[in-house]
Coordinates of C-alpha atoms in Angstrom, one line a residue:
Chain A
M1 CA -68.3 14.0 167.6
A2 CA -65.2 15.1 168.5
Q3 CA -63.7 12.1 167.2
A4 CA -65.3 12.1 163.6
Q5 CA -63.5 12.1 160.7
E6 CA -66.0 12.1 157.9
R7 CA -67.9 15.6 158.9
E8 CA -71.6 16.2 157.4
L9 CA -71.4 19.1 154.3
A10 CA -73.2 21.3 152.7
V11 CA -72.7 23.2 149.5
V12 CA -73.9 26.9 149.3
I13 CA -74.1 28.7 146.0
G14 CA -75.0 32.3 145.2
L15 CA -74.7 33.7 141.2
E16 CA -73.6 36.4 139.4
V17 CA -75.2 35.9 135.8
H18 CA -74.3 38.4 133.3
V19 CA -77.1 38.7 130.6
Q20 CA -76.1 40.6 127.1
L21 CA -79.3 42.0 126.4
E22 CA -80.7 42.5 123.0
T23 CA -81.0 45.6 121.8
A24 CA -80.3 47.2 118.3
T25 CA -77.6 49.7 119.7
K26 CA -74.5 49.8 122.8
I27 CA -76.4 50.7 126.4
F28 CA -74.6 54.7 125.5
C29 CA -74.0 55.0 121.9
G30 CA -75.7 54.6 118.7
C31 CA -72.4 51.4 117.6
S32 CA -74.2 48.5 116.3
T33 CA -74.0 45.4 119.4
E34 CA -74.2 42.5 115.7
G35 CA -71.0 40.7 116.1
S36 CA -68.1 41.5 113.5
E37 CA -65.9 39.8 111.7
E38 CA -63.2 42.8 111.6
P39 CA -62.0 43.6 114.6
N40 CA -62.8 47.5 115.6
T41 CA -65.8 48.6 113.4
R42 CA -68.2 49.1 115.4
T43 CA -66.7 51.9 117.6
C44 CA -67.0 55.6 118.3
P45 CA -65.9 58.3 120.7
V46 CA -68.0 57.2 123.4
C47 CA -67.4 53.6 123.2
L48 CA -63.6 54.2 122.6
G49 CA -63.3 56.3 125.8
L50 CA -62.1 59.3 124.0
P51 CA -61.8 62.6 125.4
G52 CA -65.0 65.0 125.6
A53 CA -67.5 61.7 124.7
L54 CA -70.5 61.6 126.8
P55 CA -72.5 58.7 127.3
V56 CA -76.4 58.7 126.6
L57 CA -78.6 56.1 127.6
N58 CA -79.9 53.7 125.5
E59 CA -84.2 53.3 125.9
G60 CA -84.0 50.0 124.2
A61 CA -81.6 48.7 127.4
V62 CA -83.5 49.9 130.2
E63 CA -87.1 48.6 128.8
A64 CA -85.5 45.2 128.2
A65 CA -84.1 45.6 132.3
V66 CA -87.5 46.2 133.3
K67 CA -89.0 43.8 131.3
V68 CA -86.5 41.0 133.4
G69 CA -87.4 43.3 136.5
K70 CA -91.5 42.2 135.9
A71 CA -90.9 38.7 135.1
I72 CA -89.1 37.7 138.2
N73 CA -91.5 39.7 140.1
A74 CA -88.6 42.3 141.4
D75 CA -89.0 46.1 142.7
V76 CA -88.5 48.6 139.8
P77 CA -87.4 51.5 142.7
E78 CA -88.1 55.1 142.9
R79 CA -84.6 55.9 141.2
T80 CA -82.1 54.8 140.2
R81 CA -78.8 55.8 138.9
F82 CA -75.2 54.9 137.5
H83 CA -71.7 54.6 139.0
R84 CA -68.1 54.7 137.6
K85 CA -66.5 51.2 138.5
N86 CA -62.6 51.9 138.5
Y87 CA -60.3 49.1 137.4
Y88 CA -56.8 49.4 135.0
Y89 CA -57.6 46.7 132.3
P90 CA -57.4 47.7 128.6
D91 CA -60.8 45.5 127.7
L92 CA -62.0 48.8 129.5
P93 CA -60.7 52.3 127.3
K94 CA -62.4 54.6 130.0
N95 CA -60.4 52.8 132.9
F96 CA -63.5 52.4 134.4
Q97 CA -66.9 51.1 133.8
I98 CA -69.9 52.0 133.9
T99 CA -72.3 49.6 136.1
Q100 CA -75.0 50.0 138.7
Y101 CA -74.0 50.4 142.7
D102 CA -76.1 51.8 145.0
A103 CA -79.2 51.3 142.9
P104 CA -80.0 48.9 140.6
I105 CA -82.9 49.1 139.0
C106 CA -84.4 45.5 139.6
Q107 CA -84.5 44.2 143.5
D108 CA -85.7 42.1 145.8
G109 CA -87.3 38.9 142.6
E110 CA -87.2 35.6 142.5
L111 CA -87.6 32.3 140.3
E112 CA -89.1 29.6 140.0
F113 CA -88.3 26.6 138.7
T114 CA -88.3 22.7 138.6
V115 CA -85.4 20.5 139.7
E116 CA -85.6 16.6 139.8
S117 CA -89.3 17.3 140.3
Q118 CA -89.2 19.3 142.9
R119 CA -90.5 23.1 142.8
R120 CA -88.0 25.8 143.7
T121 CA -87.6 29.3 144.4
V122 CA -84.3 30.9 144.5
G123 CA -84.4 35.1 145.1
I124 CA -82.9 37.3 143.0
E125 CA -81.1 40.3 145.2
R126 CA -80.3 42.7 142.3
A127 CA -80.2 42.8 138.8
H128 CA -78.5 45.9 137.8
L129 CA -77.4 47.1 134.1
E130 CA -73.7 48.1 133.0
E131 CA -71.5 48.2 129.7
D132 CA -69.9 45.2 128.6
P133 CA -66.2 45.2 128.1
G134 CA -64.3 44.7 124.9
S135 CA -62.4 41.8 124.0
L136 CA -58.7 41.1 124.7
Q137 CA -56.3 38.3 122.8
H138 CA -53.3 36.9 124.6
K139 CA -50.6 36.7 121.5
G140 CA -47.8 34.2 121.6
G141 CA -49.0 31.9 124.8
S142 CA -51.7 32.0 127.6
I143 CA -52.2 34.5 129.6
D144 CA -49.5 34.4 131.7
T145 CA -47.0 33.4 128.8
A146 CA -48.7 35.9 125.8
E147 CA -45.9 38.6 124.3
Y148 CA -48.3 41.1 124.1
T149 CA -52.3 42.2 123.8
L150 CA -54.6 43.0 121.1
V151 CA -57.7 44.4 121.7
D152 CA -61.0 44.5 119.8
Y153 CA -63.4 47.2 120.6
N154 CA -66.6 46.2 118.9
R155 CA -68.5 44.6 121.7
A156 CA -66.8 47.4 124.4
G157 CA -70.9 48.7 125.5
T158 CA -72.9 46.3 124.6
P159 CA -75.5 46.3 127.5
L160 CA -75.3 43.9 129.7
L161 CA -78.0 42.9 132.7
E162 CA -75.7 41.9 135.7
I163 CA -78.6 39.5 137.5
V164 CA -77.6 38.5 141.3
T165 CA -78.9 35.3 142.9
E166 CA -79.2 35.3 146.5
P167 CA -77.3 32.4 148.3
D168 CA -79.9 29.8 147.3
F169 CA -78.5 27.4 145.7
R170 CA -77.9 24.1 147.5
A171 CA -76.2 21.8 144.9
A172 CA -74.4 22.0 141.3
D173 CA -77.7 20.7 139.3
E174 CA -80.0 23.2 141.0
V175 CA -78.2 26.1 139.7
R176 CA -78.4 24.2 136.4
A177 CA -81.6 23.8 136.2
F178 CA -82.0 27.7 137.4
L179 CA -79.5 29.0 134.3
A180 CA -82.2 27.0 132.1
K181 CA -85.2 28.6 133.3
L182 CA -83.5 32.1 133.5
E183 CA -83.0 31.8 129.6
E184 CA -86.0 30.4 129.1
V185 CA -88.0 33.5 130.4
L186 CA -85.0 35.7 129.2
E187 CA -85.8 34.5 125.4
Y188 CA -89.9 34.3 125.8
L189 CA -89.6 38.2 127.1
G190 CA -87.3 38.3 123.4
V191 CA -84.4 40.5 125.5
F192 CA -81.8 37.6 124.7
D193 CA -80.1 35.4 121.9
P194 CA -78.9 32.2 122.9
E195 CA -77.1 31.6 119.9
R196 CA -74.5 34.8 120.7
D197 CA -71.3 33.6 121.6
G198 CA -70.9 34.3 125.1
S199 CA -74.0 35.8 125.5
L200 CA -74.6 34.7 129.3
R201 CA -71.6 34.2 131.3
I202 CA -71.5 33.4 135.2
D203 CA -69.8 33.9 138.3
A204 CA -70.4 31.9 140.6
N205 CA -70.0 32.3 144.7
L206 CA -69.4 29.2 146.5
S207 CA -69.0 28.2 150.1
V208 CA -69.1 24.9 152.0
V209 CA -70.4 24.5 155.7
E210 CA -71.3 22.0 158.3
A211 CA -75.0 20.3 156.9
G212 CA -76.8 21.1 160.6
E213 CA -76.5 24.4 160.1
V214 CA -79.3 24.2 157.0
G215 CA -82.4 24.2 158.3
D216 CA -85.3 22.3 156.9
D217 CA -86.6 25.0 154.4
G218 CA -82.4 25.3 153.6
H219 CA -82.1 28.6 155.7
I220 CA -78.7 28.7 156.8
D221 CA -78.0 32.0 159.0
D222 CA -76.5 35.0 158.0
D223 CA -73.2 34.8 160.3
I224 CA -72.4 31.8 159.4
L225 CA -72.1 32.3 155.7
E226 CA -70.4 35.0 156.3
S227 CA -67.7 33.3 158.5
A228 CA -67.4 30.7 156.0
N229 CA -64.6 31.3 153.4
R230 CA -65.9 31.0 149.6
T231 CA -64.3 30.8 146.5
E232 CA -65.2 32.7 143.5
V233 CA -65.2 30.5 140.1
K234 CA -64.9 33.2 137.1
N235 CA -65.4 31.8 133.5
I236 CA -68.2 30.2 133.0
S237 CA -70.3 30.2 129.8
S238 CA -72.8 27.6 130.1
H239 CA -75.5 24.7 132.3
K240 CA -73.6 22.3 131.0
G241 CA -69.8 24.6 132.0
A242 CA -71.6 25.7 135.6
E243 CA -72.9 22.3 136.9
K244 CA -69.4 20.8 135.9
A245 CA -67.2 24.1 137.6
L246 CA -69.3 23.5 140.5
A247 CA -69.5 20.5 141.0
Y248 CA -65.8 19.9 140.9
E249 CA -65.2 23.1 143.7
A250 CA -67.5 22.0 145.8
Q251 CA -65.8 18.9 145.6
R252 CA -62.5 20.6 146.2
Q253 CA -63.3 22.4 149.1
K254 CA -65.2 19.7 151.3
N255 CA -62.1 17.6 150.3
A256 CA -59.6 20.5 151.8
I257 CA -62.2 20.7 154.8
Q258 CA -62.2 16.8 155.5
R259 CA -58.3 17.0 155.3
G260 CA -58.9 19.6 157.6
R261 CA -57.3 22.4 156.0
A262 CA -58.9 25.6 155.4
V263 CA -60.6 26.6 152.4
E264 CA -58.5 30.2 150.6
Q265 CA -60.7 32.6 150.3
E266 CA -60.1 33.7 146.6
T267 CA -61.0 33.9 143.2
R268 CA -60.7 30.7 140.8
H269 CA -60.6 30.5 136.8
W270 CA -63.1 26.9 135.7
D271 CA -60.7 25.9 132.6
E272 CA -63.7 24.3 130.6
S273 CA -60.6 22.0 128.9
R274 CA -59.4 20.3 132.0
G275 CA -61.9 20.3 133.2
I276 CA -60.6 22.1 137.0
T277 CA -60.3 25.0 138.5
V278 CA -57.3 27.5 139.3
S279 CA -56.5 29.8 141.6
M280 CA -56.2 33.3 140.0
R281 CA -53.9 35.8 141.3
S282 CA -55.8 38.0 143.7
K283 CA -57.9 41.2 142.6
E284 CA -58.9 44.5 143.7
E285 CA -61.1 44.6 146.8
E286 CA -64.1 46.6 146.3
K287 CA -62.7 49.8 148.0
D288 CA -60.2 49.6 145.3
Y289 CA -62.8 50.0 142.9
R290 CA -63.4 54.1 143.5
Y291 CA -66.8 53.4 143.0
F292 CA -68.3 57.2 142.8
R293 CA -71.4 58.6 140.9
E294 CA -71.9 58.8 137.1
A295 CA -72.0 62.7 136.8
D296 CA -72.7 62.2 132.9
L297 CA -76.0 60.5 133.5
P298 CA -78.5 61.9 135.1
P299 CA -80.7 59.7 137.9
L300 CA -83.7 57.3 136.0
E301 CA -87.0 57.7 137.1
V302 CA -88.6 54.7 135.7
A303 CA -90.8 52.9 138.3
D304 CA -93.7 53.7 136.7
W305 CA -92.6 51.6 134.2
K306 CA -93.4 48.2 135.0
E307 CA -96.7 49.4 134.7
R308 CA -96.3 50.9 131.1
I309 CA -94.3 48.0 129.5
D310 CA -95.9 44.8 128.7
I311 CA -94.4 41.3 128.9
P312 CA -95.4 38.3 126.9
E313 CA -96.6 35.4 128.4
L314 CA -94.5 33.6 130.5
P315 CA -93.5 29.6 130.1
D316 CA -95.4 28.8 133.7
A317 CA -98.4 30.5 132.6
R318 CA -98.6 28.9 129.0
R319 CA -97.5 25.4 130.4
E320 CA -100.9 26.0 132.8
R321 CA -102.9 27.7 129.6
F322 CA -101.8 24.8 127.9
R323 CA -103.1 21.9 130.1
E324 CA -106.2 23.1 130.2
E325 CA -106.8 24.4 127.0
Y326 CA -105.8 21.7 125.0
D327 CA -105.8 18.8 127.7
L328 CA -102.6 18.2 127.0
S329 CA -100.8 15.8 130.1
D330 CA -97.8 17.6 132.2
E331 CA -95.5 16.4 130.2
A332 CA -96.5 17.0 126.8
A333 CA -97.0 20.7 128.0
D334 CA -94.0 21.2 129.5
K335 CA -92.5 20.2 126.1
L336 CA -94.6 22.3 124.3
T337 CA -93.2 25.6 126.2
S338 CA -89.6 24.2 126.4
T339 CA -88.8 27.3 124.2
K340 CA -91.1 30.2 123.2
Q341 CA -90.5 29.0 119.0
V342 CA -91.4 25.3 120.0
A343 CA -95.0 27.1 122.1
D344 CA -95.4 28.6 119.0
F345 CA -95.1 26.6 116.8
F346 CA -97.2 24.2 118.4
E347 CA -99.7 26.9 118.7
D348 CA -99.7 27.6 114.8
V349 CA -100.2 23.3 113.8
A350 CA -103.1 23.6 116.9
S351 CA -105.0 26.2 115.2
E352 CA -105.3 24.5 112.2
F353 CA -105.5 20.6 113.0
D354 CA -106.9 18.5 116.0
A355 CA -105.0 19.7 119.2
N356 CA -104.2 16.0 120.2
L357 CA -102.5 15.7 116.6
A358 CA -100.4 18.5 117.0
A359 CA -99.3 18.0 120.4
T360 CA -98.2 14.4 119.2
W361 CA -96.4 15.8 116.3
V362 CA -94.6 18.7 117.6
A363 CA -93.8 17.2 121.0
D364 CA -93.3 13.7 120.2
N365 CA -91.8 13.4 116.4
L366 CA -90.5 16.5 116.1
L367 CA -88.8 17.4 118.9
G368 CA -87.8 13.5 119.1
E369 CA -86.0 13.2 116.4
L370 CA -84.4 16.7 116.5
N371 CA -83.0 15.5 119.6
Y372 CA -81.9 12.2 118.7
R373 CA -79.9 14.6 116.0
D374 CA -78.3 16.7 119.0
M375 CA -80.6 19.4 117.1
A376 CA -82.9 21.8 118.6
I377 CA -86.2 23.7 116.8
T378 CA -83.8 27.0 115.9
D379 CA -81.8 24.4 113.3
V380 CA -84.9 24.0 111.0
D381 CA -86.6 27.5 112.1
H382 CA -86.9 27.9 108.1
R383 CA -88.3 25.1 107.6
L384 CA -91.3 25.0 109.5
D385 CA -93.6 25.2 107.0
E386 CA -92.6 21.9 105.7
I387 CA -93.1 19.5 109.1
K388 CA -96.6 21.3 109.2
R389 CA -97.3 20.7 105.7
L390 CA -96.3 16.8 106.6
V391 CA -98.7 17.0 109.5
E392 CA -101.6 18.3 106.7
L393 CA -100.6 15.0 105.2
V394 CA -101.4 13.0 107.9
A395 CA -104.1 15.3 109.0
T396 CA -106.1 14.7 105.2
D397 CA -105.4 11.1 105.4
E398 CA -102.8 11.5 102.6
I399 CA -99.8 9.3 104.5
T400 CA -100.2 6.9 107.4
A401 CA -98.7 8.3 110.7
K402 CA -96.4 5.3 110.9
N403 CA -94.5 6.6 107.5
A404 CA -94.8 10.2 108.3
R405 CA -92.8 9.5 111.2
E406 CA -90.4 6.7 110.3
T407 CA -89.9 7.6 107.1
V408 CA -91.0 11.4 105.6
L409 CA -89.6 13.1 108.8
R410 CA -86.5 11.3 108.7
D411 CA -85.6 11.8 105.1
M412 CA -86.2 15.5 105.6
L413 CA -83.9 16.4 108.9
D414 CA -81.6 14.0 107.1
D415 CA -81.2 14.6 103.7
G416 CA -83.1 18.2 103.8
T417 CA -85.6 16.9 101.2
D418 CA -89.5 18.5 101.5
P419 CA -92.5 16.2 102.3
D420 CA -94.3 15.5 99.4
T421 CA -91.3 14.4 97.7
I422 CA -90.3 12.1 99.7
A423 CA -94.0 10.6 99.9
E424 CA -93.8 10.7 96.2
E425 CA -90.2 8.7 95.8
E426 CA -91.1 6.4 98.3
G427 CA -94.7 5.8 97.0
L428 CA -96.0 6.2 100.2
G429 CA -99.2 7.7 99.3
K430 CA -101.9 5.7 100.8
T431 CA -102.6 2.7 99.0
D432 CA -106.4 2.7 96.8
E433 CA -109.5 0.2 98.0
G434 CA -109.3 -1.6 94.8
A435 CA -105.0 -2.3 95.3
V436 CA -106.0 -3.3 98.9
Q437 CA -108.4 -5.7 97.7
Q438 CA -106.0 -7.1 95.2
A439 CA -103.4 -7.7 98.5
V440 CA -105.9 -9.3 100.3
E441 CA -106.9 -11.9 97.5
D442 CA -103.4 -12.7 96.9
A443 CA -102.6 -12.7 100.1
I444 CA -104.7 -15.4 100.6
E445 CA -104.0 -17.3 97.6
E446 CA -100.9 -17.3 98.3
N447 CA -100.6 -19.1 101.8
P448 CA -104.0 -22.0 101.6
D449 CA -101.8 -23.1 105.0
A450 CA -102.7 -19.8 107.1
V451 CA -106.4 -19.8 105.5
E452 CA -106.7 -23.6 107.0
D453 CA -105.0 -22.4 110.3
Y454 CA -107.0 -19.5 110.1
H455 CA -110.4 -21.8 109.9
A456 CA -109.1 -24.3 112.7
G457 CA -109.2 -21.4 114.7
E458 CA -105.9 -20.2 114.9
G459 CA -105.4 -17.3 115.8
G460 CA -101.9 -16.3 114.8
A461 CA -103.0 -17.0 111.0
I462 CA -104.9 -13.7 110.6
N463 CA -101.7 -11.7 111.9
F464 CA -99.6 -13.6 109.0
L465 CA -102.0 -12.8 106.9
V466 CA -102.2 -8.8 107.8
G467 CA -97.9 -9.0 107.9
Q468 CA -98.5 -10.5 104.3
V469 CA -100.7 -7.4 102.4
M470 CA -98.9 -5.0 104.6
Q471 CA -95.7 -6.3 103.1
K472 CA -97.3 -6.2 99.4
T473 CA -98.4 -2.5 99.8
G474 CA -96.0 -1.3 101.0
G475 CA -96.8 -0.1 104.4
S476 CA -99.1 2.0 103.3
A477 CA -102.4 0.0 104.1
D478 CA -103.7 0.5 107.2
P479 CA -103.5 -3.2 108.9
G480 CA -106.9 -2.3 111.0
D481 CA -109.0 -2.2 107.0
V482 CA -106.7 -5.3 106.1
N483 CA -107.7 -6.7 108.8
Q484 CA -111.5 -6.6 108.7
L485 CA -111.0 -6.9 104.5
L486 CA -109.3 -10.4 105.0
R487 CA -112.0 -11.5 107.6
E488 CA -115.0 -10.5 105.0
E489 CA -112.9 -12.7 102.3
L490 CA -112.3 -15.5 104.5
E491 CA -115.9 -15.7 105.6
Chain B
M1 CA -53.1 70.3 157.3
S2 CA -51.4 67.8 159.8
D3 CA -54.3 65.4 160.1
S4 CA -54.3 64.8 156.2
V5 CA -55.0 60.8 155.8
V6 CA -52.8 61.1 152.5
D7 CA -49.8 59.2 153.3
P8 CA -47.2 57.8 150.9
D9 CA -48.3 54.2 151.2
E10 CA -51.8 55.3 149.9
V11 CA -50.4 56.8 147.3
G12 CA -48.4 53.9 146.2
H13 CA -51.2 51.8 146.4
V14 CA -53.7 53.9 144.2
A15 CA -50.5 54.0 141.9
D16 CA -50.4 50.3 141.9
L17 CA -54.5 49.8 141.0
A18 CA -53.1 52.8 138.3
R19 CA -50.7 50.8 137.3
V20 CA -48.3 53.1 137.7
D21 CA -44.8 53.1 139.2
L22 CA -43.7 55.5 141.3
S23 CA -40.5 55.8 143.8
E24 CA -40.2 56.6 146.6
E25 CA -39.3 59.7 146.3
E26 CA -42.2 60.5 144.7
R27 CA -44.8 58.9 146.4
E28 CA -43.2 61.3 149.3
Q29 CA -43.7 64.4 147.2
F30 CA -47.1 63.4 146.1
A31 CA -48.7 62.8 149.0
E32 CA -47.8 66.2 149.8
Q33 CA -49.0 67.7 146.5
F34 CA -52.5 65.1 147.7
A35 CA -52.8 66.8 150.9
D36 CA -53.1 70.1 149.6
I37 CA -55.7 69.4 146.9
L38 CA -57.7 68.3 149.1
S39 CA -57.5 71.1 151.4
Y40 CA -58.8 73.3 148.2
F41 CA -61.6 70.6 148.5
E42 CA -62.1 71.6 151.8
T43 CA -62.5 75.1 151.2
L44 CA -64.9 75.2 148.6
E45 CA -67.2 73.1 151.5
E46 CA -66.8 76.4 152.7
V47 CA -69.0 78.2 150.1
P48 CA -72.5 78.3 151.0
D49 CA -75.2 76.4 149.1
I50 CA -76.4 78.2 145.9
E51 CA -79.8 77.8 144.3
R52 CA -79.6 75.1 142.4
E53 CA -81.6 74.2 138.4
P54 CA -83.5 71.3 138.8
E55 CA -81.8 68.3 138.5
L56 CA -82.7 66.1 135.4
T57 CA -83.5 62.9 134.6
N58 CA -84.5 60.1 132.3
V59 CA -82.1 61.8 129.6
M60 CA -82.6 58.4 127.3
R61 CA -82.1 58.4 123.6
P62 CA -84.0 55.9 121.1
D63 CA -82.3 52.6 120.6
E64 CA -81.2 53.4 116.6
R65 CA -78.0 53.2 115.1
R66 CA -75.6 55.8 114.0
E67 CA -72.8 55.1 111.9
S68 CA -69.6 54.4 113.7
L69 CA -66.3 54.9 113.0
S70 CA -64.2 53.4 110.2
Q71 CA -61.6 51.4 111.7
D72 CA -58.9 53.0 110.7
E73 CA -60.4 55.8 111.9
A74 CA -60.8 54.0 115.2
L75 CA -57.3 53.2 115.6
R76 CA -55.8 56.3 114.5
N77 CA -54.3 57.3 117.6
A78 CA -53.1 53.9 118.5
P79 CA -49.1 54.2 119.0
E80 CA -49.2 50.1 118.1
T81 CA -51.7 47.7 115.9
E82 CA -51.9 44.6 113.6
D83 CA -54.3 43.4 112.0
G84 CA -57.2 45.5 112.7
Y85 CA -56.5 45.1 116.6
F86 CA -55.3 48.1 118.9
K87 CA -51.9 46.5 120.2
G88 CA -50.8 46.6 123.5
P89 CA -47.8 44.9 126.4
K90 CA -49.4 41.5 127.9
V91 CA -51.4 41.6 130.2
S92 CA -52.6 39.0 133.7

C-alpha cells in the first residue's frame, strides 16, 4: 500500500447552472428581454443603476422559478428574500448584483436522469433568482491584453435562476446527461429558450478523492469532501462543453496527484477553442462580497404558489403514458418524448392516423433523417403540416411507405419542396392495377428463361420476376401484390 | 472607541475591492473616520424600539413591457462611448 504508485482516484463534481428564464421583461424593470443588434437599447434607470431608481420584482420570473421548484420536487419556503452581492466590475452598473443568499426560492430538490441505461438521481441544494449582468467586449486583445472595454447593458437584469446541485456527480458524462435532462424539463415547463445565446451557463466545482472513500451508494463523507482541494471551472456554455471541460479538469487533477503534487484551490477558465482549463487570477473570497439585505425589495411569501400554479406533464410522466397509451417500446417512447415539440407533434399525428404509423414516422423516419442532416425538429417547425401531409399520403395508400421515406421525405428536407409536388414530379403515385397487370404480363413475356426456371421449381425465379415488375412500375407497386399476380399469371 | 475593529489594513482591503487607490496616509485617516461613523451607529442602537408599521410582502409587477430609454438617452451621462457602447478602461 505504501509503495503503491498508481492510486485509485475518484472524481467529485457539483454544478451551478445559470438559466435565463423566459419572460417578456427583465426581473426588476419593464425593459424587454429580447435580444437586440443595437447595444444599450433595452435599458432604463433601473437596469442602468441610475441614482434613485427602484427595482420592482417581475411576477413572471417568480412564477417561472416556482414552476422549476415544483418540477424538481423542491421546497418553496414560507419566506424568501433578496440580497445585494457587492463586487466592482463594469458588467454590473450598480456595483452590486441583486441575488438571493440565505433564503433562496427553492431548496432541497432532486432530478432523476438516465446515463448509460442507469437511472441516477442528483440532489439540488437550492435554486435562487438573480439578475444577469451586462455583456463586455474587450477591445484590442484578449481579456489581459485589451486596450479598453465596451459595455452593453441590454442583457443586464434578465432574470436568471441559479440551480446549485449537491456534489453528486462522479463523472463528466453524468454531468452531460444531467444537463440534457434539466434542459428538457425547463423546456417542457416553457420557462427556457435553448436557442437563445447564453441561455444556459455552467460553473462546476471539481475535486479528486481516493476511490476508497466512495461508498457503494456513491456517498462520500463531508469531511473528506471538505479536505479535498477543488477547482471552480467557469465559462462552460453547453452540455458537450461541460463534458469536455470536466473530463479535462478531472484528468489534470489526477495527473497532479499521481505525480505527488497538490491541487491548488482556485478558479479556472474553460478555454473552449484550446480545449483546456487555465488558472484565473484569484477572485474575491465569499466574505468580500459583503452580502446584505436588499432593502428596496420586500420579502416574498409565495409557498402557496406551488399549489396554485400548474405545470405541464413532465418528460418522465409523458414517456410512461406513451408506453401504455400507444403501446410503444421503451426506445420509441424515449425518442418521442425527447423534446416537448417532438412529443406534441407525435400526439398530433397519432390523433389522426394509426399510432404505430405515427410512431414510425416521427421517431424513426423524421428524427432519423433530421439527425442524419445534423438538424433538429426546431429546424422544421414551420413545416410540420407538410410532414403530417406526407404521413397522410402513406396512410391513405396514395404512395408507398418506401417511396415516402426514401424519396419524398429526403427531398423535402434537402430541397424544401412540399410532399404533393415531389410525389407528382417523381411519379410516385401508386400505380393503378391495370398498369401493374400489364407490367406483370410484359415481364413474363420478356423473360422466358425465368418462367421456365419457375416451373422447374427454382425458388429464386419468382423474386427475379418481381424485381422486373418493380422496375417497370418505378417501385410504386406493392411487392406482395406483384408476387401474387405473377403466381396467378404463371399457373 | 479604542476597541474599534477598523484598522488601516482593512480600509486598504475594502478600497482594493472597490478599485480605489488610497495612500498610506489616507488609509490611516479613513480608519479613524470609519471608527467615528461606527460609533454614531452604536448611539443609534440605544434608541428604544418603537412600534413599526407591518412589513410589506409580495410587492410585484405583472410581466408587461414598458418603453426603454433610447440609446442616446442611455449613454447621455457616459464620459466616453463608442458605436452605442459605454466605453471604459480595460478590466481583468
